[in-house]
Amino acid sequence: MYRIALCDDEQAEVVKTKGMLSNYKKTRAELDFEIGTFENAEQLLLKVQDSYDPDLVLMDIYMEGKTGIEAARELHEMGNESRIIFLTSSEKHAVDAFRVDAAQYLVKPVSEAELFPLLDKQIEILNEKKQKYVALEMDNRTFRIMVHDIVYCEAQGKRQYLHLTDGTQLCVRLTMAKLEELFLPYEEIIRISKWYIVNMDHVDGMDSRAVQMSNGQQLYLPRGAYQILKKQYITYFTGALS
C-alpha cells in the first residue's frame, strides 16, 4: 500500500490530478495506493505531525498561506522522507524546488503522458527502499526483517533487541558488533553509542543529549557524540532525498 498526498488550494486542479491518479491506478493493476487530498500546506503539515506518513506528495507551489517550497522544507525538518513532486504554473521556482530536494517539477497543465512515467520512476525508487532486509536467526529459525521496519536496536547484556515500527520487539543472540556488521550495506543504519544502533529514517530529531525516535523513544547520547551524529544525519538526508 502506498499513500499519495495531493496538496493544492485550487479545487479544479485537485479534481483533475486525482482523476489522473485514478487512471494511473487502472493501468497498474499490481499497485495498491490511497489518495489523501489537502486544501493547503498547513493542513498537510498538521496531518503529518499527527503521524500521517505519505510515500509520495504531489504539491502546488503557489498556495495561500505557506507555499509548497516552505511546506517541503518543513517536511524535511520533521524528518519526513516523502518523495515530493511539484505541480505548478510557472518555471520560476524550479531551482528553489530542487534546493528542497524535490523528486521532480512539472509545469501545469500536466498531462498523463508526463505524469505516468514519473510516477513509475518514483514507485520503483520506493520499492527498492522497501525491499532492503536482513536475515536474523531467532529461536532456531531464520527471519527476514525489512530494514525500513527497524526503528532502533538496543543492547541488553548479551542480547540485542530490535524495536520495530509496529511496536514489536525482537530478541537476537548476537553481539552488538556482529549486528552492526550485518547492517553495513545499509547507510541509513548507524551505531550511535555502545548501546544503540538507529535507523536514520526514523530519527525525528536530536540535540546534544539525546536522539528522538519516531516511536517516541529517546536514546541518550554519550558525551561528544552529537556533532559526529549530526554530520552523518545531514549527509545521509542530503543524498537520500535527492
Short mmCIF file of C-alpha atoms in Angstrom, two decimals:
data_model
loop_
_atom_site.label_atom_id
_atom_site.label_comp_id
_atom_site.label_asym_id
_atom_site.label_seq_id
_atom_site.Cartn_x
_atom_site.Cartn_y
_atom_site.Cartn_z
CA MET A 1 0.00 0.00 0.00
CA TYR A 2 1.31 3.41 -0.99
CA ARG A 3 0.00 6.71 0.37
CA ILE A 4 -0.16 9.59 -2.09
CA ALA A 5 -0.86 13.08 -0.73
CA LEU A 6 -2.29 15.67 -3.13
CA CYS A 7 -1.95 19.25 -1.88
CA ASP A 8 -3.39 22.15 -3.92
CA ASP A 9 -5.64 25.08 -2.99
CA GLU A 10 -7.41 25.09 -6.36
CA GLN A 11 -10.26 22.58 -6.25
CA ALA A 12 -10.37 22.19 -10.04
CA GLU A 13 -6.70 21.14 -10.05
CA VAL A 14 -7.33 18.67 -7.21
CA VAL A 15 -10.15 17.06 -9.17
CA LYS A 16 -8.06 16.91 -12.36
CA THR A 17 -4.95 15.44 -10.69
CA LYS A 18 -6.98 12.98 -8.63
CA GLY A 19 -8.62 11.82 -11.86
CA MET A 20 -5.21 11.25 -13.45
CA LEU A 21 -4.09 9.28 -10.41
CA SER A 22 -7.22 7.12 -10.63
CA ASN A 23 -6.49 6.46 -14.31
CA TYR A 24 -2.90 5.61 -13.42
CA LYS A 25 -4.10 3.08 -10.88
CA LYS A 26 -6.32 1.41 -13.51
CA THR A 27 -3.31 0.89 -15.78
CA ARG A 28 -1.15 -0.52 -12.96
CA ALA A 29 -3.28 -3.35 -11.57
CA GLU A 30 -0.43 -4.57 -9.35
CA LEU A 31 -0.35 -1.30 -7.39
CA ASP A 32 -2.40 -0.52 -4.31
CA PHE A 33 -2.49 3.08 -3.14
CA GLU A 34 -4.72 5.56 -1.37
CA ILE A 35 -5.02 9.26 -2.17
CA GLY A 36 -5.28 11.92 0.51
CA THR A 37 -6.27 15.46 -0.52
CA PHE A 38 -5.27 18.66 1.28
CA GLU A 39 -6.52 22.20 0.60
CA ASN A 40 -3.33 23.92 1.77
CA ALA A 41 0.16 23.30 3.12
CA GLU A 42 -0.82 23.87 6.75
CA GLN A 43 -3.44 21.12 6.55
CA LEU A 44 -0.89 18.66 5.16
CA LEU A 45 1.77 19.56 7.74
CA LEU A 46 -0.68 19.15 10.64
CA LYS A 47 -1.68 15.72 9.36
CA VAL A 48 1.97 14.66 9.07
CA GLN A 49 2.61 15.88 12.62
CA ASP A 50 -0.30 13.65 13.64
CA SER A 51 1.56 10.56 12.30
CA TYR A 52 0.33 10.64 8.67
CA ASP A 53 3.23 9.34 6.56
CA PRO A 54 2.73 9.67 2.79
CA ASP A 55 5.13 7.93 0.41
CA LEU A 56 4.63 10.50 -2.33
CA VAL A 57 3.45 14.13 -2.20
CA LEU A 58 2.09 15.93 -5.28
CA MET A 59 2.01 19.59 -4.32
CA ASP A 60 1.43 23.00 -5.85
CA ILE A 61 3.93 25.76 -5.09
CA TYR A 62 1.62 28.80 -5.22
CA MET A 63 -0.86 28.40 -2.36
CA GLU A 64 -2.48 30.71 0.18
CA GLY A 65 -0.50 30.75 3.41
CA LYS A 66 2.60 28.60 3.22
CA THR A 67 3.98 27.89 -0.24
CA GLY A 68 4.82 24.39 -1.41
CA ILE A 69 8.53 25.22 -1.08
CA GLU A 70 8.07 26.22 2.56
CA ALA A 71 5.98 23.09 3.21
CA ALA A 72 8.65 20.83 1.65
CA ARG A 73 11.31 22.45 3.82
CA GLU A 74 9.23 21.86 6.96
CA LEU A 75 8.54 18.25 5.99
CA HIS A 76 12.28 17.60 5.74
CA GLU A 77 12.90 19.37 9.05
CA MET A 78 10.38 16.96 10.61
CA GLY A 79 12.43 14.06 9.24
CA ASN A 80 9.66 13.12 6.80
CA GLU A 81 11.05 11.21 3.80
CA SER A 82 8.21 11.57 1.32
CA ARG A 83 9.13 11.89 -2.35
CA ILE A 84 7.89 15.32 -3.46
CA ILE A 85 6.67 16.22 -6.95
CA PHE A 86 5.76 19.86 -7.55
CA LEU A 87 2.94 20.56 -9.99
CA THR A 88 2.86 24.31 -10.56
CA SER A 89 2.00 27.02 -13.04
CA SER A 90 5.45 28.56 -13.52
CA GLU A 91 9.06 27.52 -14.15
CA LYS A 92 10.15 30.40 -11.91
CA HIS A 93 10.75 28.29 -8.78
CA ALA A 94 12.42 25.25 -10.35
CA VAL A 95 15.78 25.99 -8.67
CA ASP A 96 14.08 26.52 -5.30
CA ALA A 97 12.23 23.22 -5.74
CA PHE A 98 15.40 21.22 -6.16
CA ARG A 99 17.01 23.03 -3.23
CA VAL A 100 14.37 21.37 -1.05
CA ASP A 101 15.13 18.00 -2.69
CA ALA A 102 12.05 17.73 -4.89
CA ALA A 103 11.95 14.49 -6.84
CA GLN A 104 10.52 16.31 -9.87
CA TYR A 105 8.99 19.60 -11.02
CA LEU A 106 6.21 19.71 -13.62
CA VAL A 107 4.61 22.84 -15.08
CA LYS A 108 0.82 22.90 -15.39
CA PRO A 109 -1.15 21.86 -17.32
CA VAL A 110 0.24 18.41 -16.59
CA SER A 111 -0.73 15.54 -18.87
CA GLU A 112 -0.98 11.84 -18.11
CA ALA A 113 1.81 11.29 -20.66
CA GLU A 114 4.11 13.38 -18.44
CA LEU A 115 2.85 12.19 -15.07
CA PHE A 116 2.59 8.42 -15.53
CA PRO A 117 6.30 7.72 -16.36
CA LEU A 118 7.29 9.95 -13.46
CA LEU A 119 5.05 8.01 -11.08
CA ASP A 120 6.54 4.75 -12.38
CA LYS A 121 10.01 6.03 -11.54
CA GLN A 122 9.04 7.13 -8.02
CA ILE A 123 7.28 3.83 -7.27
CA GLU A 124 10.40 1.98 -8.42
CA ILE A 125 12.54 4.04 -6.04
CA LEU A 126 10.11 3.35 -3.19
CA ASN A 127 10.09 -0.37 -3.98
CA GLU A 128 13.88 -0.58 -3.89
CA LYS A 129 13.86 1.05 -0.48
CA LYS A 130 11.21 -1.29 0.90
CA GLN A 131 12.97 -4.41 -0.39
CA LYS A 132 16.02 -3.98 1.84
CA TYR A 133 16.17 -6.66 4.54
CA VAL A 134 18.45 -8.54 6.93
CA ALA A 135 18.23 -12.24 7.80
CA LEU A 136 18.34 -12.94 11.54
CA GLU A 137 18.15 -16.17 13.49
CA MET A 138 15.76 -16.34 16.45
CA ASP A 139 14.65 -19.48 18.31
CA ASN A 140 16.44 -21.69 15.77
CA ARG A 141 14.54 -20.11 12.89
CA THR A 142 15.68 -17.57 10.30
CA PHE A 143 13.56 -14.47 9.77
CA ARG A 144 13.71 -11.76 7.12
CA ILE A 145 13.38 -8.33 8.72
CA MET A 146 12.77 -5.35 6.45
CA VAL A 147 15.34 -2.65 7.15
CA HIS A 148 12.74 0.11 6.89
CA ASP A 149 10.73 -1.57 9.70
CA ILE A 150 13.63 -1.30 12.17
CA VAL A 151 13.46 1.83 14.33
CA TYR A 152 16.46 1.06 16.52
CA CYS A 153 18.43 -1.76 18.14
CA GLU A 154 19.25 -1.85 21.83
CA ALA A 155 21.94 -3.82 23.67
CA GLN A 156 20.92 -5.53 26.90
CA GLY A 157 23.75 -7.72 28.10
CA LYS A 158 24.44 -10.49 25.59
CA ARG A 159 21.11 -9.96 23.88
CA GLN A 160 20.13 -7.35 21.31
CA TYR A 161 16.57 -6.10 20.97
CA LEU A 162 15.21 -4.82 17.67
CA HIS A 163 12.41 -2.27 18.07
CA LEU A 164 10.14 -2.26 15.01
CA THR A 165 7.70 0.25 13.58
CA ASP A 166 4.67 -1.84 14.60
CA GLY A 167 5.75 -1.71 18.26
CA THR A 168 7.09 -5.27 18.47
CA GLN A 169 10.49 -6.15 19.95
CA LEU A 170 12.63 -8.99 18.64
CA CYS A 171 15.42 -10.55 20.69
CA VAL A 172 18.51 -11.88 18.91
CA ARG A 173 21.52 -13.60 20.44
CA LEU A 174 24.26 -11.65 18.69
CA THR A 175 26.87 -9.24 19.88
CA MET A 176 26.27 -5.60 19.05
CA ALA A 177 29.41 -5.69 16.90
CA LYS A 178 28.04 -8.60 14.86
CA LEU A 179 24.68 -6.89 14.46
CA GLU A 180 26.43 -3.72 13.32
CA GLU A 181 28.32 -5.78 10.73
CA LEU A 182 25.04 -7.14 9.30
CA PHE A 183 23.84 -3.59 8.74
CA LEU A 184 26.97 -2.38 6.93
CA PRO A 185 25.34 -2.47 3.44
CA TYR A 186 22.63 -0.03 4.60
CA GLU A 187 23.75 3.56 5.01
CA GLU A 188 20.63 4.52 6.94
CA ILE A 189 21.62 2.22 9.84
CA ILE A 190 24.34 3.62 12.11
CA ARG A 191 25.67 2.95 15.58
CA ILE A 192 25.35 5.96 17.88
CA SER A 193 26.72 4.54 21.13
CA LYS A 194 27.79 1.39 22.93
CA TRP A 195 24.12 0.54 23.46
CA TYR A 196 22.23 1.72 20.38
CA ILE A 197 22.07 1.29 16.62
CA VAL A 198 19.48 3.53 14.92
CA ASN A 199 17.73 3.81 11.58
CA MET A 200 18.15 7.43 10.47
CA ASP A 201 14.88 7.21 8.54
CA HIS A 202 13.17 7.00 11.94
CA VAL A 203 15.06 9.81 13.69
CA ASP A 204 12.65 12.69 14.36
CA GLY A 205 15.23 14.99 15.95
CA MET A 206 18.28 15.25 18.15
CA ASP A 207 20.20 17.52 20.45
CA SER A 208 23.45 17.25 22.40
CA ARG A 209 21.84 14.91 24.94
CA ALA A 210 19.55 12.54 23.06
CA VAL A 211 18.06 11.30 19.79
CA GLN A 212 14.28 11.39 19.42
CA MET A 213 12.96 8.36 17.52
CA SER A 214 9.73 8.15 15.52
CA ASN A 215 8.20 5.75 18.06
CA GLY A 216 8.56 8.36 20.80
CA GLN A 217 11.62 6.81 22.44
CA GLN A 218 14.56 9.00 23.49
CA LEU A 219 18.01 7.44 23.17
CA TYR A 220 20.67 9.20 25.22
CA LEU A 221 23.99 10.05 23.59
CA PRO A 222 27.45 9.71 25.08
CA ARG A 223 29.47 12.87 25.54
CA GLY A 224 30.92 14.19 22.28
CA ALA A 225 28.71 12.05 20.02
CA TYR A 226 26.28 14.76 18.93
CA GLN A 227 28.42 16.68 16.42
CA ILE A 228 29.52 13.50 14.64
CA LEU A 229 25.96 12.15 14.53
CA LYS A 230 24.54 15.46 13.28
CA LYS A 231 27.03 15.47 10.40
CA GLN A 232 26.14 11.86 9.47
CA TYR A 233 22.43 12.66 9.62
CA ILE A 234 22.71 15.72 7.37
CA THR A 235 24.97 13.89 4.91
CA TYR A 236 22.56 10.96 4.70
CA PHE A 237 19.47 13.04 4.04
CA THR A 238 21.23 15.31 1.56
CA GLY A 239 21.84 12.21 -0.55
CA ALA A 240 18.80 10.06 0.27
CA LEU A 241 16.23 12.72 -0.59
CA SER A 242 17.79 13.84 -3.85
#
